[in-house]
mmCIF file of C-alpha atoms and ligand atoms in Angstrom:
data_model
loop_
_atom_site.group_PDB
_atom_site.id
_atom_site.type_symbol
_atom_site.label_atom_id
_atom_site.label_comp_id
_atom_site.label_asym_id
_atom_site.label_seq_id
_atom_site.Cartn_x
_atom_site.Cartn_y
_atom_site.Cartn_z
ATOM 1 C CA MET Y 1 -146.216 -166.494 12.983
ATOM 2 C CA THR Y 2 -144.117 -163.335 12.699
ATOM 3 C CA ALA Y 3 -145.675 -160.232 11.126
ATOM 4 C CA ARG Y 4 -143.870 -158.611 8.213
ATOM 5 C CA ILE Y 5 -143.395 -154.866 8.030
ATOM 6 C CA PRO Y 6 -145.263 -153.457 5.032
ATOM 7 C CA ASP Y 7 -142.986 -151.433 2.720
ATOM 8 C CA ALA Y 8 -145.337 -148.508 3.128
ATOM 9 C CA ALA Y 9 -144.561 -148.445 6.811
ATOM 10 C CA TYR Y 10 -140.875 -148.051 6.045
ATOM 11 C CA THR Y 11 -141.426 -145.187 3.685
ATOM 12 C CA SER Y 12 -143.867 -143.343 5.909
ATOM 13 C CA ILE Y 13 -141.449 -143.418 8.828
ATOM 14 C CA VAL Y 14 -138.433 -142.623 6.706
ATOM 15 C CA GLY Y 15 -138.923 -138.927 7.413
ATOM 16 C CA LEU Y 16 -138.226 -139.462 11.114
ATOM 17 C CA SER Y 17 -134.706 -138.430 11.851
ATOM 18 C CA SER Y 18 -132.706 -141.587 12.524
ATOM 19 C CA SER Y 19 -129.953 -139.424 13.995
ATOM 20 C CA VAL Y 20 -132.415 -138.459 16.746
ATOM 21 C CA LEU Y 21 -134.193 -141.779 17.178
ATOM 22 C CA ARG Y 22 -131.246 -144.100 16.875
ATOM 23 C CA PRO Y 23 -129.358 -142.978 19.985
ATOM 24 C CA ALA Y 24 -132.592 -142.906 21.948
ATOM 25 C CA ILE Y 25 -133.509 -146.463 20.901
ATOM 26 C CA LEU Y 26 -130.047 -147.766 21.698
ATOM 27 C CA LYS Y 27 -130.071 -146.089 25.127
ATOM 28 C CA VAL Y 28 -133.471 -147.489 26.070
ATOM 29 C CA ALA Y 29 -132.569 -150.943 24.721
ATOM 30 C CA HIS Y 30 -129.471 -151.108 26.921
ATOM 31 C CA HIS Y 31 -131.580 -150.692 30.052
ATOM 32 C CA PRO Y 32 -131.428 -154.035 31.949
ATOM 33 C CA TRP Y 33 -135.193 -154.058 32.476
ATOM 34 C CA VAL Y 34 -135.894 -153.667 28.769
ATOM 35 C CA GLU Y 35 -133.351 -156.384 27.939
ATOM 36 C CA HIS Y 36 -134.893 -158.693 30.522
ATOM 37 C CA LEU Y 37 -138.381 -158.153 29.088
ATOM 38 C CA ALA Y 38 -137.277 -158.611 25.460
ATOM 39 C CA THR Y 39 -135.171 -161.705 25.995
ATOM 40 C CA ARG Y 40 -137.674 -163.445 28.265
ATOM 41 C CA SER Y 41 -140.755 -162.751 26.140
ATOM 42 C CA ARG Y 42 -141.973 -164.631 23.082
ATOM 43 C CA VAL Y 43 -142.310 -161.284 21.326
ATOM 44 C CA GLY Y 44 -138.586 -160.560 21.579
ATOM 45 C CA ARG Y 45 -137.740 -163.938 20.099
ATOM 46 C CA ALA Y 46 -140.405 -163.544 17.398
ATOM 47 C CA VAL Y 47 -138.910 -160.193 16.310
ATOM 48 C CA ALA Y 48 -135.395 -161.570 16.474
ATOM 49 C CA ASP Y 49 -136.541 -164.350 14.063
ATOM 50 C CA ARG Y 50 -136.627 -161.861 11.284
ATOM 51 C CA PHE Y 51 -132.900 -161.079 11.625
ATOM 52 C CA VAL Y 52 -131.565 -164.307 13.203
ATOM 53 C CA PRO Y 53 -132.573 -167.588 11.541
ATOM 54 C CA GLY Y 54 -131.991 -169.675 14.652
ATOM 55 C CA GLU Y 55 -129.972 -170.414 17.724
ATOM 56 C CA THR Y 56 -128.055 -173.380 16.311
ATOM 57 C CA LEU Y 57 -125.404 -173.856 13.640
ATOM 58 C CA ALA Y 58 -127.734 -176.340 11.905
ATOM 59 C CA GLU Y 59 -130.391 -173.632 11.564
ATOM 60 C CA ALA Y 60 -127.825 -171.158 10.244
ATOM 61 C CA LEU Y 61 -126.659 -173.725 7.659
ATOM 62 C CA ALA Y 62 -130.271 -174.382 6.597
ATOM 63 C CA ALA Y 63 -130.651 -170.622 5.989
ATOM 64 C CA ALA Y 64 -127.332 -170.669 4.143
ATOM 65 C CA ARG Y 65 -128.553 -173.475 1.909
ATOM 66 C CA GLU Y 66 -131.708 -171.590 1.026
ATOM 67 C CA LEU Y 67 -129.690 -168.485 0.092
ATOM 68 C CA GLY Y 68 -127.197 -170.697 -1.787
ATOM 69 C CA ASP Y 69 -130.041 -172.041 -3.916
ATOM 70 C CA GLY Y 70 -130.626 -168.452 -5.047
ATOM 71 C CA GLY Y 71 -126.925 -167.970 -5.925
ATOM 72 C CA ILE Y 72 -126.125 -166.000 -2.746
ATOM 73 C CA GLY Y 73 -123.092 -166.690 -0.486
ATOM 74 C CA VAL Y 74 -123.166 -166.364 3.272
ATOM 75 C CA MET Y 75 -121.075 -165.086 6.148
ATOM 76 C CA LEU Y 76 -121.705 -166.954 9.398
ATOM 77 C CA ASN Y 77 -121.420 -165.179 12.728
ATOM 78 C CA HIS Y 78 -121.877 -166.968 16.031
ATOM 79 C CA LEU Y 79 -123.606 -164.291 18.111
ATOM 80 C CA GLY Y 80 -121.749 -163.045 21.161
ATOM 81 C CA GLU Y 81 -119.787 -160.026 22.341
ATOM 82 C CA ASN Y 82 -118.048 -158.671 25.402
ATOM 83 C CA VAL Y 83 -117.419 -161.991 27.110
ATOM 84 C CA THR Y 84 -116.284 -161.526 30.680
ATOM 85 C CA THR Y 85 -114.438 -164.769 31.472
ATOM 86 C CA GLN Y 86 -111.746 -166.890 29.832
ATOM 87 C CA ARG Y 87 -114.166 -169.830 29.885
ATOM 88 C CA GLU Y 88 -116.672 -167.896 27.761
ATOM 89 C CA ALA Y 89 -113.970 -166.851 25.334
ATOM 90 C CA LEU Y 90 -112.832 -170.470 25.024
ATOM 91 C CA ASP Y 91 -116.445 -171.543 24.410
ATOM 92 C CA GLU Y 92 -116.708 -168.945 21.623
ATOM 93 C CA ARG Y 93 -113.495 -170.235 20.090
ATOM 94 C CA GLU Y 94 -114.936 -173.776 20.146
ATOM 95 C CA ALA Y 95 -118.111 -172.490 18.517
ATOM 96 C CA TYR Y 96 -116.047 -170.968 15.697
ATOM 97 C CA LEU Y 97 -113.960 -174.109 15.282
ATOM 98 C CA ALA Y 98 -117.224 -176.063 14.933
ATOM 99 C CA GLU Y 99 -118.429 -173.477 12.412
ATOM 100 C CA VAL Y 100 -115.237 -173.796 10.365
ATOM 101 C CA ALA Y 101 -115.495 -177.602 10.430
ATOM 102 C CA ALA Y 102 -119.130 -177.471 9.307
ATOM 103 C CA ALA Y 103 -118.301 -174.973 6.498
ATOM 104 C CA ALA Y 104 -115.378 -177.148 5.392
ATOM 105 C CA GLY Y 105 -117.725 -180.147 5.359
ATOM 106 C CA THR Y 106 -120.207 -178.423 3.040
ATOM 107 C CA PRO Y 107 -118.080 -177.298 0.101
ATOM 108 C CA ASP Y 108 -121.195 -176.767 -2.016
ATOM 109 C CA LEU Y 109 -121.979 -173.736 0.191
ATOM 110 C CA ASP Y 110 -120.059 -170.474 -0.273
ATOM 111 C CA VAL Y 111 -119.212 -169.574 3.348
ATOM 112 C CA VAL Y 112 -117.094 -166.883 4.981
ATOM 113 C CA ILE Y 113 -116.592 -166.788 8.784
ATOM 114 C CA SER Y 114 -117.134 -163.529 10.659
ATOM 115 C CA VAL Y 115 -115.962 -162.957 14.241
ATOM 116 C CA LYS Y 116 -116.243 -160.232 16.843
ATOM 117 C CA LEU Y 117 -113.020 -159.779 18.819
ATOM 118 C CA THR Y 118 -114.766 -158.987 22.106
ATOM 119 C CA GLN Y 119 -116.252 -162.471 21.999
ATOM 120 C CA LEU Y 120 -112.713 -163.904 21.802
ATOM 121 C CA GLY Y 121 -111.341 -162.046 24.832
ATOM 122 C CA LEU Y 122 -110.414 -158.554 23.602
ATOM 123 C CA ASP Y 123 -111.683 -157.007 26.829
ATOM 124 C CA GLU Y 124 -109.153 -159.084 28.713
ATOM 125 C CA SER Y 125 -106.189 -158.289 26.446
ATOM 126 C CA VAL Y 126 -104.995 -158.218 22.853
ATOM 127 C CA ASP Y 127 -102.805 -161.231 23.593
ATOM 128 C CA ALA Y 128 -105.697 -163.292 25.015
ATOM 129 C CA CYS Y 129 -107.770 -162.429 22.021
ATOM 130 C CA ARG Y 130 -105.000 -163.367 19.555
ATOM 131 C CA ALA Y 131 -104.527 -166.674 21.342
ATOM 132 C CA ASN Y 132 -108.205 -167.490 20.816
ATOM 133 C CA LEU Y 133 -108.365 -166.203 17.257
ATOM 134 C CA GLU Y 134 -105.270 -167.949 15.917
ATOM 135 C CA PRO Y 135 -106.611 -171.523 16.059
ATOM 136 C CA VAL Y 136 -109.715 -170.314 14.189
ATOM 137 C CA LEU Y 137 -107.535 -168.616 11.526
ATOM 138 C CA ASP Y 138 -105.384 -171.733 11.148
ATOM 139 C CA ALA Y 139 -108.349 -174.075 10.834
ATOM 140 C CA ALA Y 140 -110.010 -171.744 8.339
ATOM 141 C CA SER Y 141 -106.779 -171.411 6.256
ATOM 142 C CA ALA Y 142 -106.344 -175.171 6.212
ATOM 143 C CA SER Y 143 -109.814 -175.432 4.643
ATOM 144 C CA GLY Y 144 -109.403 -172.480 2.294
ATOM 145 C CA LEU Y 145 -111.946 -170.399 4.227
ATOM 146 C CA THR Y 146 -111.813 -166.650 4.807
ATOM 147 C CA VAL Y 147 -112.212 -165.064 8.231
ATOM 148 C CA MET Y 148 -113.541 -161.512 8.520
ATOM 149 C CA ILE Y 149 -113.237 -159.413 11.671
ATOM 150 C CA ASP Y 150 -116.256 -157.269 12.575
ATOM 151 C CA MET Y 151 -115.619 -153.717 13.818
ATOM 152 C CA GLU Y 152 -117.234 -152.903 17.171
ATOM 153 C CA ASP Y 153 -117.574 -149.564 18.957
ATOM 154 C CA HIS Y 154 -114.871 -146.898 18.779
ATOM 155 C CA THR Y 155 -113.202 -147.934 22.034
ATOM 156 C CA TYR Y 156 -112.075 -151.149 20.340
ATOM 157 C CA VAL Y 157 -110.766 -149.730 17.028
ATOM 158 C CA ASP Y 158 -107.054 -149.487 17.946
ATOM 159 C CA ARG Y 159 -106.980 -152.928 19.513
ATOM 160 C CA THR Y 160 -108.956 -154.372 16.602
ATOM 161 C CA LEU Y 161 -106.454 -152.932 14.146
ATOM 162 C CA ASP Y 162 -103.599 -154.467 16.186
ATOM 163 C CA VAL Y 163 -105.211 -157.917 16.184
ATOM 164 C CA PHE Y 164 -106.141 -157.615 12.526
ATOM 165 C CA ARG Y 165 -102.586 -156.787 11.403
ATOM 166 C CA ALA Y 166 -101.254 -159.850 13.237
ATOM 167 C CA ALA Y 167 -104.102 -161.992 11.867
ATOM 168 C CA HIS Y 168 -103.468 -160.761 8.333
ATOM 169 C CA ALA Y 169 -99.724 -161.493 8.633
ATOM 170 C CA ARG Y 170 -100.589 -165.046 9.718
ATOM 171 C CA SER Y 171 -103.385 -165.610 7.261
ATOM 172 C CA PRO Y 172 -103.443 -163.053 4.412
ATOM 173 C CA SER Y 173 -107.020 -163.722 3.335
ATOM 174 C CA THR Y 174 -108.268 -162.323 6.653
ATOM 175 C CA GLY Y 175 -110.393 -159.190 6.234
ATOM 176 C CA LEU Y 176 -111.608 -156.337 8.380
ATOM 177 C CA ALA Y 177 -114.758 -154.214 8.658
ATOM 178 C CA ILE Y 178 -114.244 -150.415 8.626
ATOM 179 C CA GLN Y 179 -116.928 -147.830 9.448
ATOM 180 C CA SER Y 180 -117.589 -144.706 7.339
ATOM 181 C CA TYR Y 181 -119.207 -142.860 10.289
ATOM 182 C CA LEU Y 182 -115.906 -142.500 12.164
ATOM 183 C CA ARG Y 183 -113.745 -139.466 11.346
ATOM 184 C CA ARG Y 184 -110.598 -141.568 11.830
ATOM 185 C CA THR Y 185 -111.413 -144.261 9.217
ATOM 186 C CA PRO Y 186 -109.679 -142.662 6.191
ATOM 187 C CA ASP Y 187 -106.381 -142.647 8.184
ATOM 188 C CA ASP Y 188 -107.031 -146.186 9.347
ATOM 189 C CA LEU Y 189 -107.573 -147.268 5.728
ATOM 190 C CA PHE Y 190 -104.142 -145.908 4.762
ATOM 191 C CA SER Y 191 -102.575 -147.870 7.616
ATOM 192 C CA LEU Y 192 -103.952 -151.230 6.499
ATOM 193 C CA PRO Y 193 -101.839 -153.843 4.702
ATOM 194 C CA SER Y 194 -101.959 -153.189 0.969
ATOM 195 C CA GLY Y 195 -104.662 -154.997 -0.914
ATOM 196 C CA CYS Y 196 -106.207 -156.612 2.181
ATOM 197 C CA ARG Y 197 -109.903 -157.452 2.146
ATOM 198 C CA ILE Y 198 -112.116 -154.802 3.747
ATOM 199 C CA ARG Y 199 -115.822 -154.752 4.507
ATOM 200 C CA LEU Y 200 -117.095 -151.209 4.158
ATOM 201 C CA VAL Y 201 -120.019 -150.445 6.505
ATOM 202 C CA LYS Y 202 -121.615 -147.215 7.743
ATOM 203 C CA GLY Y 203 -121.343 -148.209 11.456
ATOM 204 C CA ALA Y 204 -123.934 -149.485 13.877
ATOM 205 C CA TYR Y 205 -122.962 -148.297 17.384
ATOM 206 C CA LEU Y 206 -123.954 -145.393 19.590
ATOM 207 C CA GLU Y 207 -120.900 -143.105 19.360
ATOM 208 C CA PRO Y 208 -120.038 -139.639 20.736
ATOM 209 C CA SER Y 209 -120.858 -136.951 18.168
ATOM 210 C CA SER Y 210 -117.316 -135.558 18.412
ATOM 211 C CA ILE Y 211 -115.805 -138.627 16.688
ATOM 212 C CA VAL Y 212 -118.383 -139.211 13.927
ATOM 213 C CA VAL Y 213 -118.533 -137.333 10.622
ATOM 214 C CA GLY Y 214 -122.136 -136.077 11.054
ATOM 215 C CA GLY Y 215 -125.562 -137.118 9.882
ATOM 216 C CA LYS Y 216 -126.664 -139.588 7.218
ATOM 217 C CA ARG Y 217 -125.593 -137.407 4.261
ATOM 218 C CA GLU Y 218 -122.018 -137.001 5.617
ATOM 219 C CA VAL Y 219 -121.780 -140.700 6.504
ATOM 220 C CA ASP Y 220 -122.903 -141.608 2.964
ATOM 221 C CA ARG Y 221 -120.410 -139.202 1.399
ATOM 222 C CA ALA Y 222 -117.646 -140.632 3.568
ATOM 223 C CA TYR Y 223 -118.725 -144.120 2.455
ATOM 224 C CA THR Y 224 -118.335 -143.223 -1.202
ATOM 225 C CA ARG Y 225 -114.940 -141.562 -0.641
ATOM 226 C CA LEU Y 226 -113.684 -144.603 1.257
ATOM 227 C CA PHE Y 227 -114.933 -146.933 -1.450
ATOM 228 C CA VAL Y 228 -113.101 -144.933 -4.164
ATOM 229 C CA THR Y 229 -109.883 -144.761 -2.109
ATOM 230 C CA ALA Y 230 -109.986 -148.458 -1.280
ATOM 231 C CA LEU Y 231 -110.594 -149.363 -4.927
ATOM 232 C CA ASP Y 232 -107.638 -147.204 -6.047
ATOM 233 C CA ARG Y 233 -105.458 -148.802 -3.377
ATOM 234 C CA GLY Y 234 -106.203 -152.257 -4.719
ATOM 235 C CA HIS Y 235 -108.215 -153.561 -1.801
ATOM 236 C CA ARG Y 236 -110.793 -156.279 -2.163
ATOM 237 C CA ILE Y 237 -113.992 -154.551 -1.026
ATOM 238 C CA ASP Y 238 -117.159 -155.928 0.462
ATOM 239 C CA VAL Y 239 -119.810 -153.261 -0.084
ATOM 240 C CA ALA Y 240 -121.883 -153.965 3.024
ATOM 241 C CA THR Y 241 -124.937 -151.741 2.845
ATOM 242 C CA HIS Y 242 -128.636 -151.910 1.931
ATOM 243 C CA ASP Y 243 -128.483 -148.328 0.646
ATOM 244 C CA GLU Y 244 -129.656 -148.527 -2.949
ATOM 245 C CA ARG Y 245 -128.164 -145.140 -3.804
ATOM 246 C CA LEU Y 246 -124.685 -146.207 -2.627
ATOM 247 C CA GLN Y 247 -125.016 -149.581 -4.351
ATOM 248 C CA ALA Y 248 -125.972 -147.798 -7.611
ATOM 249 C CA GLY Y 249 -122.927 -145.520 -7.282
ATOM 250 C CA VAL Y 250 -120.674 -148.544 -6.827
ATOM 251 C CA ARG Y 251 -122.229 -150.325 -9.807
ATOM 252 C CA GLU Y 252 -121.670 -147.279 -11.974
ATOM 253 C CA ARG Y 253 -117.996 -147.119 -11.012
ATOM 254 C CA LEU Y 254 -117.523 -150.811 -11.751
ATOM 255 C CA ASP Y 255 -119.281 -150.640 -15.087
ATOM 256 C CA GLY Y 256 -116.833 -151.647 -17.844
ATOM 257 C CA ASN Y 257 -113.959 -152.203 -15.408
ATOM 258 C CA GLU Y 258 -113.677 -155.971 -15.100
ATOM 259 C CA GLU Y 259 -110.574 -155.860 -12.872
ATOM 260 C CA ALA Y 260 -112.294 -153.633 -10.312
ATOM 261 C CA ARG Y 261 -115.497 -155.635 -10.579
ATOM 262 C CA SER Y 262 -113.574 -158.812 -9.681
ATOM 263 C CA ARG Y 263 -112.580 -157.196 -6.351
ATOM 264 C CA VAL Y 264 -116.018 -156.136 -5.201
ATOM 265 C CA GLU Y 265 -118.868 -158.052 -3.584
ATOM 266 C CA PHE Y 266 -122.213 -156.760 -2.271
ATOM 267 C CA GLN Y 267 -123.183 -157.775 1.225
ATOM 268 C CA MET Y 268 -126.386 -157.449 3.229
ATOM 269 C CA LEU Y 269 -127.820 -158.670 6.520
ATOM 270 C CA TYR Y 270 -130.070 -161.702 6.905
ATOM 271 C CA GLY Y 271 -133.687 -160.551 6.831
ATOM 272 C CA VAL Y 272 -132.990 -157.088 5.456
ATOM 273 C CA ARG Y 273 -133.898 -156.132 1.875
ATOM 274 C CA ARG Y 274 -134.249 -159.680 0.577
ATOM 275 C CA ASP Y 275 -135.617 -158.128 -2.607
ATOM 276 C CA LEU Y 276 -132.344 -156.287 -3.223
ATOM 277 C CA GLN Y 277 -130.301 -159.368 -2.386
ATOM 278 C CA ALA Y 278 -132.126 -161.408 -5.019
ATOM 279 C CA GLN Y 279 -132.108 -158.550 -7.555
ATOM 280 C CA LEU Y 280 -128.354 -157.988 -7.420
ATOM 281 C CA ALA Y 281 -127.627 -161.717 -7.514
ATOM 282 C CA GLY Y 282 -129.998 -162.036 -10.494
ATOM 283 C CA GLN Y 283 -128.002 -159.306 -12.285
ATOM 284 C CA GLY Y 284 -124.863 -161.369 -11.915
ATOM 285 C CA TYR Y 285 -123.192 -159.453 -9.026
ATOM 286 C CA PRO Y 286 -121.593 -161.466 -6.231
ATOM 287 C CA VAL Y 287 -123.845 -161.155 -3.167
ATOM 288 C CA ARG Y 288 -123.223 -162.426 0.356
ATOM 289 C CA VAL Y 289 -125.609 -162.351 3.322
ATOM 290 C CA TYR Y 290 -124.441 -162.093 6.932
ATOM 291 C CA ILE Y 291 -126.140 -164.820 8.961
ATOM 292 C CA PRO Y 292 -125.941 -164.407 12.729
ATOM 293 C CA TYR Y 293 -127.038 -167.318 14.901
ATOM 294 C CA GLY Y 294 -126.973 -168.280 18.564
ATOM 295 C CA THR Y 295 -128.630 -167.466 21.847
ATOM 296 C CA GLU Y 296 -126.940 -164.059 22.406
ATOM 297 C CA TRP Y 297 -129.093 -162.236 19.880
ATOM 298 C CA TYR Y 298 -130.249 -159.263 21.984
ATOM 299 C CA PRO Y 299 -127.413 -156.747 21.341
ATOM 300 C CA TYR Y 300 -127.532 -157.589 17.617
ATOM 301 C CA LEU Y 301 -131.336 -157.106 17.572
ATOM 302 C CA THR Y 302 -131.104 -153.724 19.271
ATOM 303 C CA ARG Y 303 -128.761 -152.454 16.549
ATOM 304 C CA ARG Y 304 -131.132 -153.640 13.844
ATOM 305 C CA LEU Y 305 -134.114 -151.957 15.554
ATOM 306 C CA ALA Y 306 -132.180 -148.735 15.969
ATOM 307 C CA GLU Y 307 -131.114 -148.624 12.311
ATOM 308 C CA ARG Y 308 -134.668 -148.554 11.171
ATOM 309 C CA PRO Y 309 -137.241 -146.921 13.442
ATOM 310 C CA ALA Y 310 -139.930 -148.681 11.365
ATOM 311 C CA ASN Y 311 -138.713 -151.902 12.909
ATOM 312 C CA LEU Y 312 -140.235 -150.734 16.175
ATOM 313 C CA TRP Y 313 -143.600 -150.802 14.441
ATOM 314 C CA PHE Y 314 -142.778 -154.402 13.648
ATOM 315 C CA PHE Y 315 -142.014 -155.055 17.305
ATOM 316 C CA ALA Y 316 -145.212 -153.354 18.422
ATOM 317 C CA SER Y 317 -147.367 -155.245 15.901
ATOM 318 C CA ASN Y 318 -145.977 -158.556 17.189
ATOM 319 C CA LEU Y 319 -146.712 -157.464 20.746
ATOM 320 C CA VAL Y 320 -150.322 -156.837 19.815
ATOM 321 C CA ARG Y 321 -150.596 -160.286 18.179
ATOM 322 C CA THR Y 322 -149.463 -162.213 21.246
HETATM 323 P P1 FDA T 401 -129.003 -147.144 5.982
HETATM 324 O O1 FDA T 401 -129.113 -147.345 7.454
HETATM 325 O O2 FDA T 401 -128.921 -145.771 5.441
HETATM 326 O O3 FDA T 401 -130.206 -147.951 5.330
HETATM 327 C C1 FDA T 401 -130.479 -147.956 3.948
HETATM 328 C C2 FDA T 401 -131.737 -148.729 3.702
HETATM 329 O O4 FDA T 401 -131.541 -150.110 4.079
HETATM 330 C C3 FDA T 401 -132.897 -148.292 4.582
HETATM 331 O O5 FDA T 401 -133.574 -147.219 4.000
HETATM 332 C C4 FDA T 401 -133.715 -149.564 4.675
HETATM 333 O O6 FDA T 401 -134.458 -149.752 3.470
HETATM 334 C C5 FDA T 401 -132.669 -150.641 4.725
HETATM 335 N N1 FDA T 401 -132.262 -151.009 6.099
HETATM 336 C C6 FDA T 401 -131.103 -150.742 6.705
HETATM 337 N N2 FDA T 401 -131.043 -151.287 7.948
HETATM 338 C C7 FDA T 401 -132.241 -151.918 8.129
HETATM 339 C C8 FDA T 401 -132.779 -152.684 9.211
HETATM 340 N N3 FDA T 401 -132.135 -152.896 10.341
HETATM 341 N N4 FDA T 401 -134.043 -153.180 9.045
HETATM 342 C C9 FDA T 401 -134.728 -152.975 7.908
HETATM 343 N N5 FDA T 401 -134.244 -152.224 6.841
HETATM 344 C C10 FDA T 401 -133.026 -151.736 6.948
HETATM 345 N N6 FDA T 401 -121.628 -152.397 11.465
HETATM 346 C C11 FDA T 401 -120.561 -152.235 12.287
HETATM 347 O O7 FDA T 401 -120.498 -151.238 13.007
HETATM 348 N N7 FDA T 401 -119.586 -153.203 12.307
HETATM 349 C C12 FDA T 401 -119.618 -154.301 11.499
HETATM 350 O O8 FDA T 401 -118.712 -155.123 11.518
HETATM 351 C C13 FDA T 401 -120.742 -154.458 10.632
HETATM 352 N N8 FDA T 401 -120.859 -155.520 9.803
HETATM 353 C C14 FDA T 401 -121.865 -155.565 8.862
HETATM 354 C C15 FDA T 401 -121.894 -156.589 7.885
HETATM 355 C C16 FDA T 401 -122.811 -156.538 6.841
HETATM 356 C C17 FDA T 401 -122.810 -157.606 5.805
HETATM 357 C C18 FDA T 401 -123.747 -155.459 6.804
HETATM 358 C C19 FDA T 401 -124.740 -155.329 5.666
HETATM 359 C C20 FDA T 401 -123.755 -154.488 7.763
HETATM 360 C C21 FDA T 401 -122.845 -154.550 8.813
HETATM 361 N N9 FDA T 401 -122.828 -153.569 9.812
HETATM 362 C C22 FDA T 401 -121.739 -153.455 10.648
HETATM 363 C C23 FDA T 401 -124.010 -152.660 10.001
HETATM 364 C C24 FDA T 401 -123.853 -151.328 9.288
HETATM 365 O O9 FDA T 401 -122.884 -150.555 9.941
HETATM 366 C C25 FDA T 401 -125.176 -150.567 9.269
HETATM 367 O O10 FDA T 401 -125.562 -150.289 10.566
HETATM 368 C C26 FDA T 401 -126.318 -151.297 8.581
HETATM 369 O O11 FDA T 401 -125.890 -151.937 7.425
HETATM 370 C C27 FDA T 401 -127.449 -150.314 8.174
HETATM 371 O O12 FDA T 401 -126.931 -149.328 7.350
HETATM 372 P P2 FDA T 401 -127.065 -149.306 5.737
HETATM 373 O O13 FDA T 401 -125.712 -149.258 5.196
HETATM 374 O O14 FDA T 401 -127.878 -150.420 5.268
HETATM 375 O O15 FDA T 401 -127.734 -147.901 5.435
#
């Protein structure tokens, strides 16, 4: 049985500077010994359970159904990143084709597909990645499904934009995540195809301070500015954050503007702020939850732990219970 983090624990640790702890947590987590310990132990799996509903597509679909019963859509992501061989990239492609087929076969569920380009061969080349992505885009289009492209660390942004532009030209419903913590993102936004779907996130990776806008306050301000610009430019915007203050700002701007409201959806991660997910859906806003599944959950888990130092308390409490 997995322990839940009491809300009080979140608030008491909120004062700790995430800008100090986050890089430290990510650095420690990337140590091979720490990864070995976490992925081989029952504790690691138990903590991952909070953020990853299972290792199989069937488990992800069961979680999707539960959310669907509460009026919440889902975005399925087969976990994996930085594949090192063509064989692995092909396996990832097959996993996505199976995901598309399953989503097409369950029309009662509201499903979007979300991919990471480094799991489809971006480290090998843009061309290899496009060759793996295109069959997924075509299968999704044929079933009326949307494919979103996650944004990974800054070293991939240019190549991700290249692949996205080609993907959007082939399948115009394709969307892209953009990160408010990067200084370059406002320029990138202006370079995107007009009206394309974007997912606005703060950004989850360990980045050099020279290329990010600053601490939490600056990242939040950048988030709001990007939202306003994207709305003015006619983009369809997925407001992907659990930040209640930012969500409230968005709701205020949408108030009384039906056209803008029709272009915005709130998105959150599986296992994070379920209360907010249900609350927004209950108020009639479109809400979608990102559901990652698969065996390669460790890098995803480290980012979730680093976002919220209180999650380490959760990890420690599970360790004590085993
Ligand atoms: P912030 O970190 O300020 O948190 C606000 C509040 O949310 C916290 O006070 C806490 O209550 C809650 N919270 C946030 N994270 C939590 C956690 N891990 N555990 C428990 N509570 C937490 N990033 C990226 O670089 N590329 C991408 O493609 C994506 N894709 C993506 C899709 C979707 C649907 C979401 C919601 C997020 C992403 N992200 C992402 C991650 C994103 O960049 C960011 O790291 C997380 O959303 C956390 O930041 P918040 O915006 O929630 O704000």
